[in-house]
Short mmCIF file of C-alpha atoms and ligand atoms in Angstrom, two decimals:
data_model
loop_
_atom_site.label_atom_id
_atom_site.label_comp_id
_atom_site.label_asym_id
_atom_site.label_seq_id
_atom_site.Cartn_x
_atom_site.Cartn_y
_atom_site.Cartn_z
CA MET A 362 -20.50 16.64 29.99
CA THR A 363 -19.15 16.43 33.51
CA PHE A 364 -15.67 17.70 32.63
CA LEU A 365 -17.12 21.03 31.49
CA GLU A 366 -17.65 23.69 34.14
CA PRO A 367 -17.90 27.44 34.49
CA VAL A 368 -14.93 28.89 36.37
CA GLU A 369 -14.65 32.62 37.03
CA GLY A 370 -17.14 33.56 34.35
CA GLU A 371 -15.89 31.26 31.59
CA LEU A 372 -16.43 27.70 30.52
CA ARG A 373 -13.52 25.33 31.00
CA LEU A 374 -13.06 21.78 29.79
CA GLU A 375 -10.88 19.70 32.11
CA GLY A 376 -9.71 23.04 33.51
CA MET A 377 -8.74 24.43 30.09
CA PRO A 378 -10.59 27.66 29.18
CA LEU A 379 -12.49 27.21 25.92
CA ALA A 380 -11.78 30.86 25.09
CA GLU A 381 -8.07 30.06 25.10
CA ILE A 382 -8.64 27.13 22.73
CA ALA A 383 -10.53 29.49 20.40
CA ARG A 384 -7.68 32.01 20.59
CA ARG A 385 -5.03 29.41 19.81
CA PHE A 386 -6.79 27.32 17.21
CA GLY A 387 -9.60 29.51 15.85
CA THR A 388 -13.26 28.67 15.32
CA PRO A 389 -15.21 26.65 14.42
CA CYS A 390 -13.37 23.92 16.25
CA TYR A 391 -14.27 20.52 17.72
CA VAL A 392 -12.99 20.03 21.26
CA TYR A 393 -12.90 16.68 23.08
CA SER A 394 -12.08 15.73 26.64
CA ARG A 395 -9.80 12.72 26.96
CA ALA A 396 -10.98 12.19 30.54
CA ALA A 397 -14.63 12.13 29.42
CA ILE A 398 -13.89 9.54 26.71
CA GLU A 399 -11.99 7.39 29.17
CA ALA A 400 -14.69 7.67 31.84
CA ALA A 401 -17.39 6.59 29.37
CA PHE A 402 -15.31 3.64 28.15
CA ARG A 403 -14.69 2.56 31.74
CA ASP A 404 -18.42 2.72 32.47
CA PHE A 405 -18.81 -0.10 29.96
CA ASP A 406 -15.61 -1.97 30.66
CA GLU A 407 -15.87 -1.93 34.45
CA GLY A 408 -19.65 -2.16 34.37
CA LEU A 409 -19.36 -5.61 32.76
CA GLY A 410 -17.14 -6.68 35.62
CA ALA A 411 -15.74 -10.18 35.50
CA LEU A 412 -17.83 -11.19 32.47
CA ASP A 413 -15.53 -12.14 29.59
CA HIS A 414 -16.11 -9.16 27.31
CA LEU A 415 -14.72 -6.81 24.69
CA VAL A 416 -16.06 -3.27 24.23
CA CYS A 417 -15.72 -2.54 20.51
CA TYR A 418 -16.00 1.22 20.01
CA ALA A 419 -18.07 2.05 16.90
CA VAL A 420 -15.48 4.04 14.97
CA LYS A 421 -18.09 5.80 12.82
CA ALA A 422 -19.16 7.93 15.79
CA SER A 423 -15.89 9.86 15.91
CA SER A 424 -12.84 8.54 14.18
CA ASN A 425 -9.96 10.92 14.84
CA LEU A 426 -6.74 8.93 15.34
CA ALA A 427 -6.19 10.50 18.77
CA ILE A 428 -9.59 9.31 19.99
CA LEU A 429 -8.94 5.81 18.65
CA ASP A 430 -5.50 5.95 20.28
CA VAL A 431 -6.99 6.90 23.67
CA LEU A 432 -9.35 3.92 23.42
CA ALA A 433 -6.76 1.47 22.08
CA ARG A 434 -4.58 2.25 25.11
CA LEU A 435 -7.49 1.21 27.33
CA GLY A 436 -7.71 -2.13 25.55
CA ALA A 437 -10.77 -1.33 23.46
CA GLY A 438 -11.85 -3.30 20.45
CA PHE A 439 -13.26 -1.51 17.41
CA ASP A 440 -16.40 -1.93 15.32
CA ILE A 441 -15.66 -0.78 11.77
CA VAL A 442 -17.79 -0.42 8.65
CA SER A 443 -15.24 0.28 5.92
CA GLY A 444 -11.68 -0.22 4.76
CA GLY A 445 -11.09 3.41 5.66
CA GLU A 446 -12.03 2.79 9.27
CA LEU A 447 -9.78 -0.29 9.36
CA ALA A 448 -6.86 1.83 8.15
CA ARG A 449 -7.59 4.41 10.86
CA VAL A 450 -7.74 1.83 13.64
CA LEU A 451 -4.44 0.28 12.57
CA ALA A 452 -2.79 3.70 12.17
CA ALA A 453 -3.96 4.63 15.67
CA GLY A 454 -2.37 1.56 17.25
CA GLY A 455 -5.54 -0.54 17.51
CA ARG A 456 -5.14 -4.30 17.38
CA ALA A 457 -6.54 -6.05 14.31
CA ASP A 458 -7.52 -9.08 16.39
CA ARG A 459 -9.90 -6.79 18.31
CA VAL A 460 -11.64 -5.46 15.20
CA ILE A 461 -15.10 -6.53 14.10
CA PHE A 462 -16.34 -5.52 10.66
CA SER A 463 -20.04 -4.60 10.28
CA GLY A 464 -22.01 -3.20 7.35
CA VAL A 465 -24.29 -4.40 4.55
CA GLY A 466 -22.06 -3.56 1.61
CA LYS A 467 -18.54 -4.83 2.20
CA THR A 468 -16.60 -4.85 -1.06
CA GLU A 469 -14.21 -7.63 -2.09
CA ALA A 470 -11.29 -5.25 -1.62
CA GLU A 471 -12.40 -4.42 1.92
CA MET A 472 -12.80 -8.10 2.74
CA ARG A 473 -9.29 -8.81 1.46
CA LEU A 474 -7.78 -5.99 3.51
CA ALA A 475 -9.53 -7.14 6.66
CA LEU A 476 -8.58 -10.79 6.13
CA GLU A 477 -4.95 -9.89 5.53
CA ALA A 478 -4.94 -7.71 8.64
CA GLY A 479 -6.31 -10.64 10.66
CA ILE A 480 -9.45 -9.12 12.17
CA LYS A 481 -11.44 -10.80 14.91
CA CYS A 482 -14.69 -11.21 13.01
CA PHE A 483 -16.82 -10.26 10.01
CA ASN A 484 -20.39 -9.41 11.00
CA VAL A 485 -22.10 -10.81 7.93
CA GLU A 486 -25.43 -9.23 7.06
CA SER A 487 -26.77 -11.36 4.17
CA GLU A 488 -26.50 -14.73 2.46
CA PRO A 489 -24.84 -13.24 -0.66
CA GLU A 490 -22.22 -11.70 1.59
CA LEU A 491 -21.44 -15.19 2.96
CA GLU A 492 -20.78 -16.39 -0.59
CA ARG A 493 -18.55 -13.44 -1.39
CA LEU A 494 -16.55 -13.80 1.80
CA GLU A 495 -16.11 -17.54 1.14
CA SER A 496 -14.66 -16.87 -2.29
CA VAL A 497 -12.39 -14.02 -1.15
CA ALA A 498 -11.08 -16.16 1.74
CA ALA A 499 -10.58 -19.13 -0.60
CA ALA A 500 -8.55 -17.00 -3.01
CA LEU A 501 -6.30 -15.92 -0.13
CA GLY A 502 -6.08 -19.45 1.25
CA ARG A 503 -7.54 -18.33 4.59
CA ARG A 504 -10.56 -19.00 6.77
CA ALA A 505 -12.66 -15.97 7.59
CA PRO A 506 -14.11 -15.72 11.11
CA VAL A 507 -17.82 -14.86 10.83
CA ALA A 508 -20.76 -13.88 12.98
CA LEU A 509 -24.18 -13.38 11.49
CA ARG A 510 -25.92 -10.13 12.29
CA ILE A 511 -29.48 -11.03 13.06
CA ASN A 512 -32.36 -8.69 12.37
CA PRO A 513 -34.54 -9.52 15.38
CA ASP A 514 -37.52 -7.46 14.15
CA VAL A 515 -37.61 -5.38 17.32
CA ASP A 516 -38.62 -1.70 17.34
CA ALA A 517 -35.88 0.33 19.04
CA ARG A 518 -38.35 3.23 19.37
CA THR A 519 -35.90 5.84 18.11
CA HIS A 520 -35.68 8.20 15.11
CA PRO A 521 -36.67 6.26 11.94
CA TYR A 522 -33.38 7.18 10.21
CA ILE A 523 -31.37 5.43 12.93
CA SER A 524 -33.61 2.45 13.61
CA THR A 525 -32.04 -0.69 12.18
CA GLY A 526 -33.57 -3.78 13.76
CA MET A 527 -36.99 -4.03 12.13
CA ALA A 528 -38.06 -6.29 9.30
CA GLY A 529 -38.31 -3.33 6.91
CA ASN A 530 -34.70 -2.18 7.50
CA LYS A 531 -31.87 -3.19 5.19
CA PHE A 532 -29.77 -4.52 8.06
CA GLY A 533 -29.08 -8.07 9.18
CA ILE A 534 -30.38 -11.51 8.30
CA PRO A 535 -34.05 -11.99 9.21
CA HIS A 536 -34.43 -13.90 12.45
CA ALA A 537 -36.51 -16.59 10.74
CA ARG A 538 -33.81 -17.34 8.14
CA ALA A 539 -30.87 -17.25 10.54
CA ARG A 540 -30.72 -20.95 11.39
CA GLY A 541 -30.57 -21.94 7.74
CA ALA A 542 -27.94 -19.31 7.02
CA TYR A 543 -25.79 -20.64 9.88
CA GLN A 544 -26.05 -24.20 8.61
CA HIS A 545 -24.99 -23.01 5.20
CA ALA A 546 -22.10 -20.95 6.61
CA ALA A 547 -20.91 -23.90 8.67
CA ARG A 548 -20.59 -25.97 5.47
CA LEU A 549 -18.48 -23.37 3.63
CA PRO A 550 -14.85 -24.52 3.97
CA HIS A 551 -13.23 -21.07 4.15
CA LEU A 552 -15.55 -19.67 6.79
CA GLU A 553 -15.32 -20.29 10.49
CA VAL A 554 -18.51 -19.57 12.39
CA VAL A 555 -17.52 -17.82 15.61
CA GLY A 556 -20.37 -15.61 16.74
CA ILE A 557 -23.78 -14.05 16.56
CA GLY A 558 -24.78 -10.41 16.80
CA CYS A 559 -27.43 -7.78 16.44
CA HIS A 560 -27.71 -4.00 16.49
CA ILE A 561 -31.18 -2.52 16.52
CA GLY A 562 -30.60 1.21 16.29
CA SER A 563 -29.05 4.28 17.81
CA GLN A 564 -29.93 6.88 20.47
CA ILE A 565 -32.01 4.20 22.21
CA LEU A 566 -33.48 5.52 25.43
CA GLU A 567 -35.46 2.51 26.67
CA THR A 568 -33.54 -0.67 27.32
CA ALA A 569 -36.58 -2.97 26.91
CA PRO A 570 -36.07 -3.31 23.11
CA LEU A 571 -32.38 -4.12 23.69
CA ASP A 572 -33.38 -6.80 26.20
CA GLU A 573 -35.92 -8.22 23.77
CA ALA A 574 -33.35 -8.36 20.96
CA LEU A 575 -30.87 -10.09 23.26
CA GLU A 576 -33.43 -12.75 24.18
CA ARG A 577 -34.03 -13.46 20.49
CA VAL A 578 -30.29 -13.80 19.93
CA LEU A 579 -29.93 -16.12 22.93
CA GLU A 580 -32.83 -18.29 21.70
CA LEU A 581 -31.05 -18.60 18.39
CA ALA A 582 -27.76 -19.48 20.08
CA THR A 583 -29.57 -22.31 21.88
CA ALA A 584 -31.10 -23.55 18.63
CA LEU A 585 -27.69 -23.40 16.93
CA ALA A 586 -26.10 -25.42 19.72
CA ALA A 587 -28.74 -28.09 19.07
CA ASP A 588 -27.65 -28.00 15.40
CA GLY A 589 -24.06 -28.62 16.50
CA ILE A 590 -22.91 -25.03 15.93
CA SER A 591 -21.20 -23.59 18.99
CA LEU A 592 -20.32 -19.92 19.19
CA ARG A 593 -17.37 -18.14 20.75
CA HIS A 594 -19.03 -14.75 21.15
CA ILE A 595 -22.35 -12.94 21.42
CA ASP A 596 -22.42 -9.35 20.16
CA VAL A 597 -25.20 -7.26 21.68
CA GLY A 598 -24.50 -4.25 19.43
CA GLY A 599 -24.45 -0.59 20.38
CA GLY A 600 -27.11 2.07 20.37
CA LEU A 601 -27.38 3.32 23.94
CA GLY A 602 -28.62 6.90 23.93
CA ILE A 603 -27.28 9.96 25.70
CA ARG A 604 -28.95 13.05 27.12
CA TYR A 605 -29.11 15.96 24.67
CA ARG A 606 -31.98 17.92 26.21
CA ASP A 607 -34.06 16.36 28.95
CA GLU A 608 -34.03 12.71 27.91
CA GLU A 609 -33.63 10.06 30.59
CA ALA A 610 -30.67 8.26 29.06
CA PRO A 611 -29.96 4.72 30.26
CA ASP A 612 -27.32 4.48 32.97
CA ILE A 613 -24.42 2.62 31.37
CA ARG A 614 -23.16 0.94 34.53
CA ALA A 615 -26.66 -0.22 35.47
CA TYR A 616 -27.27 -1.52 31.94
CA CYS A 617 -23.95 -3.38 31.93
CA ALA A 618 -24.60 -4.85 35.38
CA ARG A 619 -27.94 -6.23 34.17
CA LEU A 620 -26.28 -7.59 31.06
CA ALA A 621 -23.58 -9.24 33.14
CA ALA A 622 -26.21 -10.80 35.40
CA ARG A 623 -28.23 -12.10 32.43
CA LEU A 624 -25.19 -13.59 30.70
CA ALA A 625 -23.29 -14.85 33.74
CA GLY A 626 -22.25 -18.46 33.48
CA ARG A 627 -22.27 -18.59 29.67
CA ARG A 628 -19.19 -19.72 27.82
CA GLU A 629 -19.31 -17.10 25.07
CA GLN A 630 -17.41 -13.83 25.21
CA VAL A 631 -19.74 -10.79 25.17
CA LEU A 632 -19.13 -7.99 22.67
CA LEU A 633 -20.63 -4.49 22.66
CA GLU A 634 -20.49 -1.86 19.91
CA PRO A 635 -21.12 1.52 21.58
CA GLY A 636 -20.26 4.70 19.70
CA ARG A 637 -22.36 7.66 20.85
CA ALA A 638 -22.35 6.62 24.52
CA ILE A 639 -18.53 6.83 24.51
CA ALA A 640 -17.83 9.88 22.36
CA GLY A 641 -21.07 11.89 22.38
CA ALA A 642 -20.88 13.79 25.65
CA ALA A 643 -17.09 14.06 25.40
CA GLY A 644 -17.05 16.57 22.56
CA LEU A 645 -18.36 20.04 21.71
CA LEU A 646 -18.28 22.36 18.76
CA LEU A 647 -16.84 25.78 19.54
CA THR A 648 -18.20 28.57 17.37
CA ARG A 649 -18.22 32.36 17.28
CA VAL A 650 -21.18 34.70 16.78
CA GLU A 651 -20.61 36.66 13.57
CA TYR A 652 -23.81 38.70 13.49
CA LEU A 653 -27.03 39.26 15.34
CA LYS A 654 -29.58 39.69 12.59
CA LEU A 655 -32.72 41.22 13.96
CA ASP A 656 -35.54 40.81 11.47
CA LYS A 657 -39.15 41.61 12.09
CA ALA A 658 -40.36 38.08 12.57
CA LYS A 659 -37.22 36.51 14.03
CA ARG A 660 -33.91 37.19 15.68
CA PHE A 661 -31.00 35.24 14.29
CA ALA A 662 -27.61 34.62 15.83
CA VAL A 663 -25.44 33.85 12.79
CA VAL A 664 -22.43 31.80 13.90
CA ASP A 665 -19.32 30.61 12.07
CA ALA A 666 -20.23 26.91 12.30
CA SER A 667 -22.77 25.45 9.90
CA MET A 668 -24.50 22.26 8.87
CA SER A 669 -21.26 21.42 7.04
CA GLU A 670 -19.56 21.02 10.42
CA LEU A 671 -22.54 19.64 12.40
CA LEU A 672 -25.23 18.00 10.28
CA ARG A 673 -27.35 16.39 13.00
CA PRO A 674 -29.87 19.20 13.57
CA ALA A 675 -30.49 19.58 9.82
CA LEU A 676 -30.70 15.84 9.16
CA TYR A 677 -32.58 14.58 12.23
CA GLU A 678 -33.97 17.81 13.70
CA SER A 679 -31.88 16.89 16.70
CA TRP A 680 -31.49 19.24 19.66
CA HIS A 681 -28.05 20.15 21.04
CA PRO A 682 -27.47 22.44 24.02
CA ILE A 683 -25.97 25.78 22.95
CA VAL A 684 -24.29 27.74 25.72
CA PRO A 685 -22.20 30.92 25.91
CA VAL A 686 -18.53 30.31 26.68
CA GLY A 687 -18.10 33.59 28.58
CA THR A 688 -20.68 33.67 31.30
CA GLY A 689 -19.61 36.90 33.00
CA ALA A 690 -20.19 39.81 30.61
CA ALA A 691 -23.44 41.77 30.96
CA ARG A 692 -25.60 41.04 27.91
CA GLU A 693 -29.24 41.42 27.17
CA SER A 694 -30.98 38.09 26.85
CA ALA A 695 -33.27 37.33 23.91
CA ARG A 696 -34.58 34.42 21.89
CA TYR A 697 -32.56 33.57 18.82
CA ASP A 698 -32.50 31.01 16.08
CA VAL A 699 -28.84 30.00 16.05
CA VAL A 700 -27.97 29.54 12.38
CA GLY A 701 -24.91 29.01 10.21
CA PRO A 702 -23.74 30.77 7.05
CA VAL A 703 -24.64 28.00 4.59
CA CYS A 704 -27.23 28.65 1.90
CA GLU A 705 -29.95 26.30 3.14
CA SER A 706 -32.85 27.09 5.45
CA SER A 707 -32.08 23.86 7.28
CA ASP A 708 -28.69 25.28 8.34
CA VAL A 709 -29.90 25.73 11.90
CA HIS A 710 -28.14 24.64 15.11
CA GLY A 711 -31.03 25.48 17.37
CA LEU A 712 -34.39 27.27 17.22
CA ASP A 713 -35.70 29.77 19.73
CA ARG A 714 -32.80 29.64 22.16
CA GLU A 715 -32.74 32.10 25.02
CA LEU A 716 -29.23 33.57 24.88
CA ALA A 717 -27.40 36.58 26.21
CA VAL A 718 -24.90 37.16 23.40
CA ALA A 719 -23.21 39.82 21.33
CA PRO A 720 -21.29 39.58 18.02
CA GLY A 721 -17.82 38.17 18.65
CA ASP A 722 -18.93 36.00 21.57
CA LEU A 723 -18.11 32.33 21.68
CA LEU A 724 -20.76 29.63 21.92
CA ALA A 725 -20.33 25.94 22.66
CA ILE A 726 -22.64 23.44 20.97
CA LEU A 727 -22.58 20.55 23.39
CA ALA A 728 -22.89 16.77 23.09
CA ALA A 729 -21.35 16.98 19.62
CA GLY A 730 -18.59 14.40 20.15
CA ALA A 731 -20.42 11.64 18.25
CA TYR A 732 -21.56 11.96 14.63
CA GLY A 733 -20.33 15.55 14.57
CA MET A 734 -16.97 15.80 12.85
CA ALA A 735 -17.54 12.27 11.51
CA MET A 736 -20.50 13.48 9.42
CA SER A 737 -19.04 16.85 8.47
CA SER A 738 -18.63 17.84 4.84
CA ASN A 739 -17.09 20.53 2.70
CA TYR A 740 -20.45 21.85 1.52
CA ASN A 741 -20.14 25.48 0.38
CA SER A 742 -16.38 24.80 0.06
CA ARG A 743 -15.94 25.15 3.78
CA PRO A 744 -12.67 23.76 5.10
CA ARG A 745 -13.35 21.22 7.82
CA PRO A 746 -12.63 22.57 11.30
CA CYS A 747 -9.67 21.58 13.43
CA GLU A 748 -10.05 19.08 16.26
CA VAL A 749 -8.51 19.62 19.68
CA LEU A 750 -8.13 17.05 22.44
CA VAL A 751 -7.90 18.35 25.98
CA ASP A 752 -5.71 16.00 27.95
CA ARG A 753 -5.18 16.72 31.65
CA GLY A 754 -5.45 20.45 31.17
CA ALA A 755 -3.35 20.66 28.00
CA ALA A 756 -4.87 21.32 24.57
CA LEU A 757 -3.53 19.28 21.69
CA GLU A 758 -4.46 19.96 18.07
CA VAL A 759 -5.22 16.44 16.82
CA ARG A 760 -6.42 17.48 13.36
CA ALA A 761 -5.42 20.67 11.62
CA ARG A 762 -8.00 22.91 10.02
CA GLU A 763 -8.30 22.22 6.30
CA THR A 764 -7.29 24.92 3.86
CA PRO A 765 -9.30 25.96 0.78
CA GLU A 766 -6.46 24.63 -1.41
CA SER A 767 -6.66 21.21 0.27
CA LEU A 768 -10.33 21.05 -0.74
CA PHE A 769 -9.53 21.04 -4.44
CA ALA A 770 -6.07 19.48 -4.34
CA LEU A 771 -7.39 16.34 -6.07
CA GLU A 772 -9.22 18.28 -8.78
CA ARG A 773 -7.90 19.17 -12.23
CA ARG A 774 -8.66 21.91 -14.69
CA LEU A 775 -9.10 21.04 -18.36
CA PRO A 776 -5.96 20.11 -20.26
CA THR A 777 -4.52 23.05 -22.19
CA ARG A 778 -5.16 22.84 -25.93
N1 LIG B 1080 -22.88 -0.95 15.49
C1 LIG B 1080 -23.45 -0.79 14.29
C2 LIG B 1080 -23.53 -1.95 13.38
C3 LIG B 1080 -23.96 0.47 13.91
O1 LIG B 1080 -24.54 0.59 12.72
C4 LIG B 1080 -23.87 1.56 14.80
C5 LIG B 1080 -24.38 2.88 14.43
C6 LIG B 1080 -23.25 1.34 16.04
C7 LIG B 1080 -22.79 0.07 16.36
C8 LIG B 1080 -23.06 2.44 17.06
O2 LIG B 1080 -24.27 2.95 17.50
P1 LIG B 1080 -24.29 4.00 18.71
O3 LIG B 1080 -23.81 3.29 19.94
O4 LIG B 1080 -23.39 5.09 18.34
O5 LIG B 1080 -25.70 4.42 18.79
N2 LIG B 1080 -25.64 9.49 12.56
C9 LIG B 1080 -26.66 9.14 13.52
C10 LIG B 1080 -26.37 7.81 14.19
C11 LIG B 1080 -26.18 6.68 13.20
C12 LIG B 1080 -25.84 5.37 13.84
C13 LIG B 1080 -25.43 4.37 12.82
N3 LIG B 1080 -25.01 3.11 13.35
C14 LIG B 1080 -26.83 10.27 14.52
O6 LIG B 1080 -26.13 11.28 14.40
O7 LIG B 1080 -27.66 10.19 15.39
#
């Protein structure tokens, strides 16, 4: 995260001391840099240059209204996967005609909402979904714009839980069936075929599988043109990885420049669906050390954030940098497992981390801007943390910390007899 730097013995984000954020808003707390989000978006947007394109931020990565607002102001489109995400985008000032709707399980109600809002495109993932969308559109007397999401059967070479483009995954229409599905879609009177897309996975570190998937999509587009089906856009999906530890993450500008060169001269608009590459490095989770628990076999730093706030290490064994916020104070360094207070052995933020810390110190868990707050839960009846956006040196609370009462506000006791 380039907007994070140590100044006079303490970490600052865009010049704002993280210790001051902790004092004002408490911990645990998600903190995002507006400048970092904007810089990452611009890497895509400017990297594609003069190519007709729309960068559709994958809302699932981090969906706070303020983050969506920052991106909407830059002209972003949005890739959504639920009616809830559509409501967020609209509430944040995003334009419906820049929204694309992905996902294998769209309900009729979600289709209706999206049609009434006037979204840019439905990314349809199966033949039965085509039928459902046709009937929902017919009932509303509208034509639904559709792209088919192709499963190109390409291995993204990433964690199996976040690999989506292989024949065994539930996503997309198999490459071999795509032509037939398009011909069928083109005959349905309430559908308008506008595009083609694919998305092969997440945290992708090698671009070769992305290139391979794109070639398969382009081959199909050529075949479709021969069938008399012309497309208005090609959606290359998201999935570009970021550096968490020592990974060589793809350079966004270089990737976009190659994409622009490969697609130059085509008539179709090019869509991208990046999530992590925009929000990931822009956010961190601020947490405080509650105890140092020194057992025979292990030393534990027990912090006030848990797997309820950041699930990624427990779910994917993912590695996030964990750094002290105060870098000045003299502390003895030792190896700790950094763990949370939740009653699960998987409630670990990081194993065997060399840290110079004492109880009461603040730690920052970095690269937590994507799939952090978005995947948080209330497990152990933990109120979700607040979210703070640092904007040109000022800290803005963009989501208040939940209260215990808010956790059970929708629950009821038994009726009195
Ligand atoms: N488009 C579609 C259709 C997707 O399913 C996804 C992510 C994206 C775009 C954005 O992918 P990105 O650019 O963020 O890689 N929770 C996991 C990641 C799950 C990704 C799901 N789909 C994690 O924490 O690593």
